[in-house]
Coordinates of C-alpha atoms in Angstrom, one line a residue:
M529 CA 60.8 142.4 -115.4
T530 CA 64.2 142.0 -113.8
D531 CA 67.1 144.1 -115.2
L532 CA 69.9 141.6 -115.6
S533 CA 72.4 144.4 -115.8
D534 CA 71.9 145.0 -112.1
L535 CA 72.9 141.5 -111.1
P536 CA 76.6 140.6 -110.5
P537 CA 78.2 138.3 -113.1
A538 CA 77.6 134.6 -112.4
W539 CA 81.3 133.9 -112.6
S540 CA 82.1 136.4 -109.8
G541 CA 79.9 134.4 -107.4
R542 CA 81.6 131.1 -108.4
R543 CA 85.0 132.8 -108.1
A544 CA 84.1 134.0 -104.5
L545 CA 83.2 130.4 -103.6
V546 CA 86.4 128.8 -105.0
W547 CA 88.9 131.5 -104.3
P548 CA 89.9 130.1 -100.8
G549 CA 91.1 126.9 -102.6
V550 CA 93.9 128.7 -104.3
P551 CA 96.1 129.5 -101.2
L552 CA 95.3 126.1 -99.7
L553 CA 96.5 124.3 -102.8
V554 CA 99.6 126.5 -103.1
A555 CA 100.4 125.8 -99.4
L556 CA 100.1 122.1 -99.8
A557 CA 102.1 122.1 -103.0
L558 CA 104.9 124.0 -101.2
W559 CA 104.7 121.5 -98.3
A560 CA 104.9 118.6 -100.7
Y561 CA 107.9 120.2 -102.4
A562 CA 109.6 120.9 -99.1
V563 CA 109.3 117.4 -97.7
R564 CA 110.8 116.0 -100.9
H565 CA 113.8 118.3 -100.6
T566 CA 114.4 118.1 -96.8
D567 CA 117.4 116.0 -95.5
V568 CA 117.1 114.7 -91.9
S569 CA 120.2 112.6 -92.0
R570 CA 122.1 115.3 -90.0
L571 CA 120.1 117.2 -87.4
D572 CA 121.7 119.9 -85.4
D573 CA 120.6 121.4 -82.1
Y574 CA 117.7 123.2 -83.8
G575 CA 116.1 119.8 -84.7
L576 CA 113.8 119.9 -87.7
V577 CA 113.7 123.7 -87.8
S578 CA 117.0 124.2 -89.6
A579 CA 116.6 121.0 -91.7
L580 CA 113.3 122.0 -93.3
H581 CA 113.4 123.3 -96.8
P582 CA 112.5 127.1 -97.0
A583 CA 109.4 126.1 -99.1
F584 CA 107.9 124.6 -95.9
W585 CA 107.9 128.0 -94.1
A586 CA 106.5 129.7 -97.2
G587 CA 103.7 127.1 -97.4
L588 CA 102.9 127.6 -93.7
A589 CA 102.7 131.4 -94.1
V590 CA 100.5 131.0 -97.2
L591 CA 98.2 128.6 -95.4
T592 CA 97.8 130.8 -92.3
T593 CA 97.1 133.9 -94.4
G594 CA 94.6 132.1 -96.6
F595 CA 92.9 130.8 -93.5
W596 CA 92.6 134.2 -91.9
F597 CA 91.1 135.9 -94.9
T598 CA 88.8 133.0 -95.5
V599 CA 87.5 132.6 -92.0
R600 CA 86.8 136.3 -91.6
D601 CA 84.7 136.5 -94.8
P602 CA 81.0 135.7 -94.2
R603 CA 80.6 134.8 -97.8
R604 CA 82.9 131.8 -97.6
P605 CA 81.3 128.4 -96.8
G606 CA 82.4 127.0 -93.4
A607 CA 83.8 123.9 -95.2
W608 CA 86.8 126.0 -96.4
S609 CA 87.7 126.8 -92.8
A610 CA 87.6 123.1 -92.0
A611 CA 89.8 122.4 -95.1
Y612 CA 92.4 124.9 -93.9
V613 CA 92.5 123.3 -90.4
L614 CA 93.0 119.9 -92.0
G615 CA 95.8 121.3 -94.1
L616 CA 97.3 122.7 -90.9
L617 CA 97.2 119.3 -89.3
V618 CA 98.9 117.7 -92.3
M619 CA 101.7 120.3 -92.2
E620 CA 102.0 120.2 -88.4
R621 CA 101.5 116.5 -87.6
A622 CA 102.3 114.5 -90.8
T623 CA 105.6 116.2 -91.7
Q624 CA 107.6 114.1 -89.3
A625 CA 105.9 110.9 -90.3
V626 CA 106.8 111.6 -94.0
L627 CA 110.3 112.7 -93.4
Y628 CA 111.6 110.2 -90.8
P629 CA 112.0 106.6 -91.8
T630 CA 111.5 105.5 -88.1
P631 CA 109.0 106.5 -85.4
L632 CA 110.0 109.4 -83.1
Y633 CA 110.2 109.5 -79.3
A634 CA 111.8 106.9 -77.0
W635 CA 108.6 106.8 -75.0
A636 CA 106.6 105.7 -78.1
W637 CA 109.1 102.8 -78.5
K638 CA 108.6 102.0 -74.8
H639 CA 104.8 101.8 -75.3
E640 CA 105.4 99.5 -78.2
A641 CA 107.4 97.2 -75.9
V642 CA 104.6 97.2 -73.4
I643 CA 102.1 96.0 -76.1
D644 CA 104.6 93.4 -77.2
H645 CA 104.9 92.2 -73.6
L646 CA 101.1 92.1 -73.3
L647 CA 100.8 89.9 -76.4
T648 CA 103.7 87.7 -75.3
A649 CA 102.7 87.2 -71.7
G650 CA 99.0 86.8 -72.6
G651 CA 97.9 88.9 -69.6
L652 CA 98.7 91.3 -66.9
Q653 CA 101.6 90.8 -64.5
T654 CA 102.7 92.0 -61.1
A655 CA 105.7 94.0 -59.9
D656 CA 107.3 90.7 -58.8
Q657 CA 107.4 89.6 -62.4
V658 CA 108.2 92.8 -64.3
G659 CA 109.4 95.3 -61.7
D660 CA 108.6 99.0 -62.1
M661 CA 107.0 98.3 -65.5
A662 CA 104.0 96.7 -63.7
V663 CA 102.6 100.2 -63.5
Y664 CA 101.5 99.8 -67.2
D665 CA 99.7 96.6 -66.3
Q666 CA 97.8 98.5 -63.7
W667 CA 96.5 101.0 -66.3
P668 CA 96.3 98.6 -69.3
G669 CA 93.4 100.2 -71.3
F670 CA 95.4 101.8 -74.1
F671 CA 97.8 98.9 -74.4
A672 CA 95.1 96.3 -74.6
A673 CA 93.3 98.3 -77.3
Q674 CA 96.4 98.7 -79.3
A675 CA 97.3 95.0 -78.9
A676 CA 93.8 94.2 -80.3
L677 CA 94.3 96.6 -83.1
Q678 CA 97.7 95.1 -84.0
R679 CA 96.1 91.6 -84.1
L680 CA 93.2 93.0 -86.2
L681 CA 95.5 94.7 -88.8
G682 CA 97.8 91.6 -88.9
V683 CA 101.0 93.7 -88.5
D684 CA 104.1 92.5 -86.7
S685 CA 104.2 95.5 -84.3
T686 CA 102.6 98.9 -83.6
A687 CA 105.7 100.5 -85.0
M688 CA 104.1 100.0 -88.4
F689 CA 101.7 102.8 -87.7
M690 CA 102.7 104.7 -84.6
A691 CA 104.6 107.3 -86.6
W692 CA 101.2 108.6 -87.8
W693 CA 99.7 108.6 -84.4
P694 CA 100.2 112.4 -83.8
L695 CA 98.0 113.1 -86.8
V696 CA 95.4 110.5 -85.8
S697 CA 95.2 111.7 -82.2
S698 CA 94.9 115.3 -83.4
L699 CA 92.0 114.4 -85.7
M700 CA 90.2 112.7 -82.7
L701 CA 90.1 116.0 -81.0
L702 CA 88.4 117.9 -83.8
L703 CA 84.8 116.8 -83.3
P704 CA 84.7 117.4 -79.5
L705 CA 86.3 120.8 -79.9
L706 CA 83.8 121.8 -82.5
L707 CA 80.9 120.6 -80.2
I708 CA 82.3 122.5 -77.2
Y709 CA 82.8 125.8 -79.1
R710 CA 79.4 125.5 -80.9
T711 CA 77.8 125.2 -77.4
F712 CA 78.7 128.9 -76.7
T713 CA 78.6 130.5 -80.1
E714 CA 77.4 130.1 -83.7
D715 CA 80.0 132.5 -85.0
R716 CA 82.1 130.3 -87.3
R717 CA 84.9 132.9 -87.3
L718 CA 85.3 132.4 -83.5
I719 CA 84.8 128.6 -83.7
W720 CA 87.4 127.9 -86.4
T721 CA 89.9 130.5 -85.2
A722 CA 89.7 128.8 -81.7
V723 CA 90.3 125.4 -83.3
W724 CA 93.3 126.8 -85.2
L725 CA 94.8 128.3 -82.1
F726 CA 94.2 125.1 -80.1
Y727 CA 96.3 123.1 -82.6
V728 CA 99.0 125.7 -82.9
A729 CA 99.4 126.0 -79.1
N730 CA 99.3 122.3 -78.5
W731 CA 103.1 121.9 -78.7
V732 CA 103.4 119.9 -75.5
G733 CA 104.0 116.7 -77.4
Q734 CA 101.3 114.4 -75.8
D735 CA 99.8 113.6 -79.1
Y736 CA 102.4 110.8 -79.8
F737 CA 101.7 107.1 -79.4
S738 CA 100.7 107.1 -75.8
P739 CA 97.8 106.5 -73.3
Q740 CA 97.7 110.3 -72.7
S741 CA 96.8 111.0 -76.3
V742 CA 93.7 108.9 -76.2
A743 CA 92.7 109.7 -72.6
Y744 CA 93.0 113.4 -73.5
A745 CA 90.7 113.1 -76.5
L746 CA 88.2 111.2 -74.3
H747 CA 88.5 113.9 -71.7
V748 CA 87.6 116.6 -74.2
G749 CA 84.8 114.4 -75.4
V750 CA 83.3 114.0 -71.9
L751 CA 83.4 117.8 -71.5
A752 CA 81.7 118.3 -74.9
V753 CA 78.8 116.0 -73.8
V754 CA 78.5 117.6 -70.4
L755 CA 78.6 121.1 -71.7
R756 CA 76.0 120.4 -74.4
R757 CA 73.7 117.8 -72.7
F758 CA 73.9 118.4 -68.9
G759 CA 73.1 122.1 -68.7
R760 CA 69.9 123.4 -67.3
S761 CA 68.3 124.1 -70.6
A762 CA 69.3 120.7 -72.1
V763 CA 67.9 118.9 -69.1
R764 CA 64.6 120.8 -69.3
R765 CA 64.2 120.0 -73.0
G766 CA 64.7 116.2 -72.7
R767 CA 65.1 114.6 -69.3
P768 CA 64.6 111.0 -70.6
R769 CA 67.7 111.5 -72.8
Q770 CA 69.9 112.2 -69.8
A771 CA 70.1 108.5 -69.1
V772 CA 71.4 107.8 -72.5
W773 CA 74.1 110.5 -72.3
T774 CA 75.0 109.3 -68.8
V775 CA 75.8 105.9 -70.3
V776 CA 77.8 107.5 -73.0
I777 CA 80.0 109.5 -70.7
T778 CA 80.3 106.5 -68.3
V779 CA 81.8 104.4 -71.1
M780 CA 84.3 107.2 -71.9
I781 CA 85.2 107.8 -68.2
V782 CA 85.9 104.0 -67.7
A783 CA 88.2 104.1 -70.8
I784 CA 90.0 107.1 -69.3
V785 CA 90.4 105.7 -65.8
I786 CA 91.8 102.3 -67.0
S787 CA 94.3 104.0 -69.4
H788 CA 95.9 106.9 -67.6
Q789 CA 96.8 108.1 -64.1
L790 CA 96.5 111.9 -64.4
T791 CA 93.6 112.5 -66.8
P792 CA 90.8 111.3 -64.4
G793 CA 92.0 113.8 -61.8
M794 CA 92.0 116.6 -64.4
L795 CA 88.5 115.6 -65.5
A796 CA 87.2 115.6 -61.9
V797 CA 88.5 119.1 -61.2
C798 CA 87.0 120.4 -64.5
L799 CA 83.6 118.8 -63.7
L800 CA 83.8 120.2 -60.2
A801 CA 84.4 123.7 -61.6
L802 CA 81.3 123.3 -63.8
C803 CA 79.2 122.5 -60.8
L804 CA 80.1 125.9 -59.5
S805 CA 78.2 127.4 -62.4
R806 CA 74.4 127.6 -62.0
R807 CA 74.0 126.3 -65.5
Y808 CA 75.6 123.0 -64.6
R809 CA 74.4 121.8 -61.3
D810 CA 74.0 118.2 -62.4
W811 CA 76.4 116.3 -60.2
V812 CA 76.0 113.0 -62.0
P813 CA 79.1 113.4 -64.3
L814 CA 81.3 114.4 -61.4
V815 CA 80.1 111.6 -59.1
T816 CA 80.4 109.1 -61.8
T817 CA 84.0 110.1 -62.5
V818 CA 85.0 110.1 -58.8
V819 CA 83.4 106.7 -58.1
I820 CA 84.9 105.0 -61.0
F821 CA 88.3 106.6 -60.4
L822 CA 88.4 105.6 -56.7
A823 CA 87.2 102.1 -57.5
W824 CA 90.1 101.6 -59.9
C825 CA 92.6 103.2 -57.5
L826 CA 91.5 100.9 -54.6
T827 CA 91.6 97.7 -56.7
A828 CA 93.8 97.3 -59.8
A829 CA 96.0 100.4 -59.2
L830 CA 96.4 99.9 -55.5
P831 CA 99.9 98.2 -55.6
F832 CA 101.4 101.2 -57.5
L833 CA 99.6 103.8 -55.4
S834 CA 100.7 102.2 -52.2
A835 CA 104.3 102.5 -53.1
A836 CA 104.1 106.0 -54.6
M837 CA 101.8 107.5 -52.0
P838 CA 104.5 108.8 -49.6
D839 CA 106.2 110.8 -52.4
M840 CA 102.8 112.0 -53.6
I841 CA 101.8 113.2 -50.1
R842 CA 105.2 115.1 -49.7
S843 CA 104.7 117.0 -52.9
I844 CA 101.2 118.2 -52.1
G845 CA 101.2 122.0 -51.5
D846 CA 104.8 122.4 -52.7
V847 CA 103.8 124.6 -55.7
G848 CA 107.3 126.1 -56.2
A849 CA 109.0 122.7 -56.4
N850 CA 106.2 121.2 -58.6
V851 CA 106.5 124.0 -61.1
E852 CA 110.3 124.2 -61.0
T853 CA 110.7 120.6 -61.8
G854 CA 109.1 121.2 -65.1
Y855 CA 112.4 122.7 -66.2
G856 CA 114.5 120.2 -64.3
A857 CA 116.9 119.5 -67.1
T858 CA 118.8 122.6 -68.1
P859 CA 118.9 123.0 -71.9
T860 CA 122.4 123.7 -73.2
G861 CA 123.4 125.1 -76.6
T862 CA 121.8 127.8 -78.7
G863 CA 119.4 125.5 -80.4
A864 CA 118.0 123.9 -77.2
I865 CA 117.6 127.2 -75.5
A866 CA 115.9 128.8 -78.5
T867 CA 113.5 125.9 -78.7
S868 CA 112.7 126.1 -75.0
W869 CA 112.0 129.8 -75.3
A870 CA 109.9 129.4 -78.4
A871 CA 107.6 127.0 -76.5
R872 CA 107.3 129.2 -73.5
L873 CA 106.6 132.3 -75.5
L874 CA 104.0 130.5 -77.6
S875 CA 102.1 129.3 -74.5
A876 CA 102.5 132.7 -72.8
S877 CA 101.1 134.5 -75.9
V878 CA 98.1 132.3 -76.1
L879 CA 97.3 132.7 -72.4
L880 CA 97.8 136.5 -72.7
L881 CA 95.5 136.6 -75.7
A882 CA 92.9 134.6 -73.7
A883 CA 93.1 137.2 -70.9
V884 CA 92.5 140.0 -73.5
G885 CA 89.6 138.1 -75.0
V886 CA 88.0 137.7 -71.6
L887 CA 88.3 141.5 -71.0
R888 CA 87.2 142.6 -74.5
Q889 CA 84.2 140.3 -75.1
R890 CA 81.8 141.0 -72.3
V891 CA 79.0 139.1 -74.0
L892 CA 81.4 136.1 -74.5
R893 CA 82.6 136.4 -70.9
H894 CA 79.0 135.9 -69.7
R895 CA 77.8 133.4 -72.2
A896 CA 80.9 131.2 -72.1
W897 CA 81.5 131.4 -68.3
P898 CA 81.5 127.6 -67.9
L899 CA 84.3 127.3 -70.5
L900 CA 86.3 129.9 -68.6
L901 CA 85.9 127.7 -65.5
V902 CA 87.1 124.7 -67.4
A903 CA 90.2 126.6 -68.5
A904 CA 91.0 127.7 -65.0
A905 CA 90.2 124.4 -63.3
P906 CA 93.5 122.6 -63.9
L907 CA 95.6 125.3 -62.2
P908 CA 95.2 123.9 -58.6
M909 CA 96.9 120.7 -59.9
F910 CA 100.2 122.6 -59.5
A911 CA 99.7 122.1 -55.8
A912 CA 99.0 118.4 -56.1
S913 CA 102.2 116.9 -57.6
S914 CA 105.1 117.5 -60.0
Y915 CA 104.0 114.4 -62.0
G916 CA 107.5 113.4 -62.9
S917 CA 108.6 117.0 -63.7
E918 CA 105.8 117.4 -66.2
M919 CA 102.8 118.9 -64.3
I920 CA 103.4 122.4 -65.7
F921 CA 103.1 121.1 -69.2
R922 CA 100.1 118.9 -68.5
V923 CA 98.3 121.9 -66.9
L924 CA 98.9 123.9 -70.0
L925 CA 97.5 121.1 -72.1
F926 CA 94.3 120.8 -70.1
M927 CA 93.8 124.6 -70.1
L928 CA 94.0 124.8 -73.9
P929 CA 90.4 124.1 -75.0
G930 CA 89.2 127.1 -73.0
A931 CA 92.2 129.3 -73.4
A932 CA 92.2 128.9 -77.2
F933 CA 88.5 129.9 -77.4
F934 CA 89.1 133.2 -75.5
A935 CA 92.4 133.8 -77.3
A936 CA 90.5 133.6 -80.6
A937 CA 88.0 136.2 -79.3
A938 CA 90.9 138.6 -78.8
L939 CA 91.8 138.4 -82.5
L940 CA 88.3 139.0 -83.7
P941 CA 86.5 142.4 -83.8
K942 CA 84.7 143.4 -80.7
V943 CA 81.0 142.6 -81.3
R944 CA 77.7 143.3 -79.6
T945 CA 76.6 139.7 -80.2
L946 CA 78.7 136.9 -81.3
A947 CA 76.3 134.9 -83.5
A948 CA 74.7 137.8 -85.4
D949 CA 77.7 140.0 -86.2
A950 CA 78.6 138.4 -89.5
A951 CA 75.0 138.2 -90.7
A952 CA 74.4 141.8 -89.7
Q953 CA 77.5 143.0 -91.6
E954 CA 76.5 141.0 -94.7
T955 CA 72.9 142.3 -94.6
G956 CA 74.2 145.9 -94.3
N957 CA 76.4 145.4 -97.3
R958 CA 73.6 144.0 -99.4
Q959 CA 71.3 146.9 -98.5
T960 CA 73.9 149.5 -99.6
T961 CA 75.4 147.9 -102.6
G962 CA 73.3 145.0 -103.6
T963 CA 76.4 142.8 -103.5
A964 CA 79.2 142.2 -101.0
G965 CA 81.0 145.6 -100.9
P966 CA 84.7 146.2 -100.9
R967 CA 86.5 145.4 -97.7
R968 CA 88.8 147.7 -95.8
W969 CA 91.7 145.8 -94.5
G970 CA 92.9 147.9 -91.6
I971 CA 94.8 147.4 -88.3
G972 CA 92.0 145.1 -87.1
T973 CA 93.0 142.7 -89.9
W974 CA 96.8 142.9 -90.1
V975 CA 97.7 142.9 -86.4
P976 CA 95.6 139.7 -85.6
L977 CA 97.0 138.1 -88.8
A978 CA 100.6 138.9 -87.6
A979 CA 99.8 137.3 -84.2
L980 CA 98.2 134.2 -85.8
L981 CA 101.1 133.9 -88.2
G982 CA 103.7 134.3 -85.5
G983 CA 102.1 131.6 -83.3
T984 CA 101.7 129.2 -86.2
L985 CA 105.4 129.6 -87.2
A986 CA 106.5 129.3 -83.6
F987 CA 104.8 125.9 -83.3
V988 CA 107.5 124.3 -85.4
P989 CA 110.5 125.0 -83.1
A990 CA 108.3 124.4 -80.0
Y991 CA 107.1 121.0 -81.4
S992 CA 110.0 119.8 -83.5
G993 CA 113.0 121.7 -82.2
K994 CA 114.2 118.7 -80.2
D995 CA 114.1 116.2 -83.0
R996 CA 117.8 115.6 -82.6
I997 CA 116.9 113.9 -79.4
N998 CA 113.6 112.3 -80.5
Y999 CA 114.7 110.9 -83.9
F1000 CA 116.5 107.5 -84.2
P1001 CA 117.9 106.7 -87.6
P1002 CA 117.5 103.2 -89.0
Q1003 CA 121.1 102.4 -88.1
E1004 CA 120.4 103.0 -84.5
V1005 CA 117.3 100.9 -84.6
A1006 CA 119.3 98.1 -86.3
L1007 CA 122.1 98.3 -83.7
V1008 CA 119.7 98.0 -80.7
R1009 CA 117.7 95.2 -82.3
Q1010 CA 120.9 93.3 -82.9
L1011 CA 121.6 93.6 -79.2
F1012 CA 118.2 92.2 -78.1
E1013 CA 118.3 89.4 -80.7
Q1014 CA 121.5 88.0 -79.1
A1015 CA 121.0 88.9 -75.4
P1016 CA 120.2 85.8 -73.3
E1017 CA 117.5 85.9 -70.7
G1018 CA 118.7 87.6 -67.5
S1019 CA 121.2 89.8 -69.4
L1020 CA 122.0 93.4 -68.4
V1021 CA 122.1 96.4 -70.7
V1022 CA 124.1 99.4 -69.5
A1023 CA 123.6 102.8 -71.3
A1024 CA 124.0 106.5 -70.5
N1025 CA 120.3 107.1 -70.6
R1026 CA 117.1 105.5 -72.0
N1027 CA 116.9 107.7 -75.1
Y1028 CA 117.3 105.0 -77.8
P1029 CA 114.8 102.9 -79.7
D1030 CA 113.5 99.7 -78.1
A1031 CA 115.1 100.7 -74.8
Y1032 CA 112.5 98.6 -73.1
A1033 CA 112.5 95.6 -75.4
D1034 CA 112.3 92.3 -73.5
Y1035 CA 112.0 94.2 -70.3
W1036 CA 110.5 91.2 -68.7
S1037 CA 113.6 89.1 -69.3
V1038 CA 116.5 91.7 -69.6
D1039 CA 117.6 94.2 -67.0
H1040 CA 118.6 97.8 -67.7
Y1041 CA 120.9 100.3 -66.0
W1042 CA 121.1 103.9 -67.1
F1043 CA 124.0 105.4 -65.3
L1044 CA 123.0 109.1 -65.8
D1045 CA 120.0 108.3 -63.6
D1046 CA 122.4 107.4 -60.8
A1047 CA 123.8 109.7 -58.1
R1048 CA 126.1 112.4 -59.4
S1049 CA 129.0 111.1 -57.3
H1050 CA 128.8 107.8 -59.1
V1051 CA 128.5 109.5 -62.5
D1052 CA 131.7 111.4 -61.7
R1053 CA 133.5 108.2 -60.9
I1054 CA 132.4 106.8 -64.3
V1055 CA 133.8 109.9 -66.0
R1056 CA 137.1 109.7 -64.1
D1057 CA 137.7 106.0 -64.7
P1058 CA 135.0 104.7 -67.2
A1059 CA 136.1 101.2 -68.1
T1060 CA 137.0 100.1 -64.6
T1061 CA 133.8 101.6 -62.9
L1062 CA 131.5 100.3 -65.6
A1063 CA 133.0 96.8 -65.6
D1064 CA 132.6 96.6 -61.8
D1065 CA 129.0 97.7 -62.1
M1066 CA 128.4 95.0 -64.7
A1067 CA 130.3 92.2 -63.1
G1068 CA 127.4 90.6 -61.2
V1069 CA 125.8 89.1 -64.3
E1070 CA 126.3 85.3 -64.4
R1071 CA 126.3 82.9 -67.3
P1072 CA 124.5 82.3 -69.6
A1073 CA 123.4 85.9 -69.3
R1074 CA 125.7 88.7 -70.6
A1075 CA 126.4 92.3 -69.7
Y1076 CA 126.3 94.8 -72.6
F1077 CA 127.4 98.4 -72.8
L1078 CA 125.5 100.4 -75.4
L1079 CA 126.2 104.0 -76.5
T1080 CA 124.2 105.6 -79.3
Q1081 CA 123.7 109.0 -81.0
G1082 CA 120.3 109.3 -79.3
Q1083 CA 121.9 109.0 -75.9
L1084 CA 124.6 111.5 -76.8
A1085 CA 122.0 114.1 -78.1
N1086 CA 119.9 113.7 -75.0
S1087 CA 122.8 114.1 -72.6
E1088 CA 124.3 117.1 -74.4
M1089 CA 121.0 119.1 -75.0
N1090 CA 119.8 118.5 -71.4
G1091 CA 123.0 119.7 -69.8
Q1092 CA 124.3 116.3 -68.4
L1093 CA 127.5 115.0 -69.9
D1094 CA 128.9 116.7 -73.0
K1095 CA 130.2 115.0 -76.2
A1096 CA 133.8 115.0 -75.0
Q1097 CA 133.0 113.2 -71.7
L1098 CA 130.9 110.6 -73.5
D1099 CA 133.6 110.1 -76.1
R1100 CA 136.1 109.6 -73.3
I1101 CA 133.8 106.9 -71.8
R1102 CA 133.5 105.1 -75.1
T1103 CA 137.2 105.3 -75.8
S1104 CA 138.1 103.9 -72.4
V1105 CA 135.7 101.0 -72.8
A1106 CA 137.0 100.3 -76.3
A1107 CA 140.6 100.2 -75.0
S1108 CA 139.9 98.1 -72.0
P1109 CA 140.7 94.3 -72.2
R1110 CA 137.6 93.6 -70.2
F1111 CA 135.3 94.6 -73.0
R1112 CA 134.8 93.3 -76.5
L1113 CA 133.2 95.2 -79.4
V1114 CA 130.2 93.3 -80.7
A1115 CA 128.8 95.7 -83.3
E1116 CA 129.1 99.3 -84.4
N1117 CA 127.8 101.6 -87.1
S1118 CA 127.3 105.3 -87.8
A1119 CA 124.7 105.5 -85.0
G1120 CA 126.5 103.8 -82.1
W1121 CA 128.6 101.1 -80.5
L1122 CA 127.8 97.9 -78.7
Y1123 CA 130.3 96.2 -76.3
V1124 CA 130.0 93.1 -74.2
L1125 CA 131.8 92.5 -70.9
K1126 CA 134.1 89.5 -71.1
Q1127 CA 133.3 86.8 -68.6
S1128 CA 136.0 85.1 -66.6
G1129 CA 136.4 81.4 -66.9
G1130 CA 135.7 79.5 -70.1
A1131 CA 136.1 80.6 -73.7
E1132 CA 134.9 84.0 -74.6
R1133 CA 132.3 84.1 -77.4

């Protein structure tokens, strides 16, 4: 007969199962309260960081702490770790979509214009027709898919849903990340901590509405299939299935190649690195990638590559210049500098933790050697190109899946075997106490928690610290749309820089000139005599086209925070234009001003 007095109370078992839900619900409640009481109408140089209600920071701390104690406890179902990661994605990637009434990032608005052009033109066009923007027609995969989605949903533009794209693109990465990590360990502590660190360290900002976001998810997906299905053991277990998986990755590779310029190269170097491991000597994925990539480059993308090839060749091997250009614009102001350092320290910390994890976990170092190769493979790309001053950030992005895995290993106890440690500890506790015994929370718990909490909190300034640049209030959107609603075909729009919404609207029929992209000597002439110099620059536009001068808060924020022209200089330019008899004010509001150059001869409208 069983002595029931020796059994733990039934309610204690249920309490152990549901306890993780308490901090998760508290964190989400604090987040909901924070977003309802956060005002983004006036952002300073710290972006969203200083605007957020304190409850947001408290919620993020509660979420991180709850995740850490949940993921380390072998009694907790793995579903709770997944729930915490989803909570993290909501707090990280959905906050901006909830707070801001308009989508972020000038580049996202640019991509919306490309989709609009694709729907308007009904097909791809050449450089003779749309100039430099023809590069998007030569890699049309993402834009064609979004145009089809827009038609399917029956919405007027992709602006209806692109604010939520960071959350969507982050969710697309979850399954391939889990597949990759489960290839090398069954330890759910390591798997979910690695996923958490990946999302925390992914501040680079390529999850917005862009071809890179989808191409990167497909890149990680291809790696997941190759790591799980193209190793020696997988091939021995089922060679007939290799044909099926080859078709799967071929489809994904084609989608990558026709959507983005850099990702196929990154994928190729990662697959080449895997071929250096004895476990992955199947050359089919690498050859497939290279053949498809070259075929596209020598056909559809040849016009762009022919023009860009001289500059690309000159940058090969110039590692110093390629890295330095990643910090080409010099941040000015306390907020911009603090944001820049938060991002750098966050990345440096994760890479340092990854190095510690490689050194500490000898079993992991051997078992996950292919993942270490994948993490290191993007580094030679520093020697290939500056990629428009962004190569250093893209290399960090492509290193992250492997780096996050080994960084997570540094935060966890050193174990003899990764998969059996939690089970062995739980078995030992049952043998000595009959139930899960009391835990000792020592330095091995609190120091990793502090590191995890610091990285999670640092993500916010690294990711959202430049929202003064990236956010365009509804007034700015309305002003720019008023411009393009009245601009005749062949008109010219002059602005300080391209950091404003719809900057590329009607790019197939309206020209643009951003004078801060010009030579410094000409910018100095504009500062000395703004109205005269700008009027001369704009004088070549003939009727019925018009020449417009647009100055908005987004341009001002971008110029100030990137160390170009300060507020006083831009105010002087606007004041000069406003006082000049050669310009007429068309529209203004709290977000900017729009002027038109008066045309000689005939009545002025």
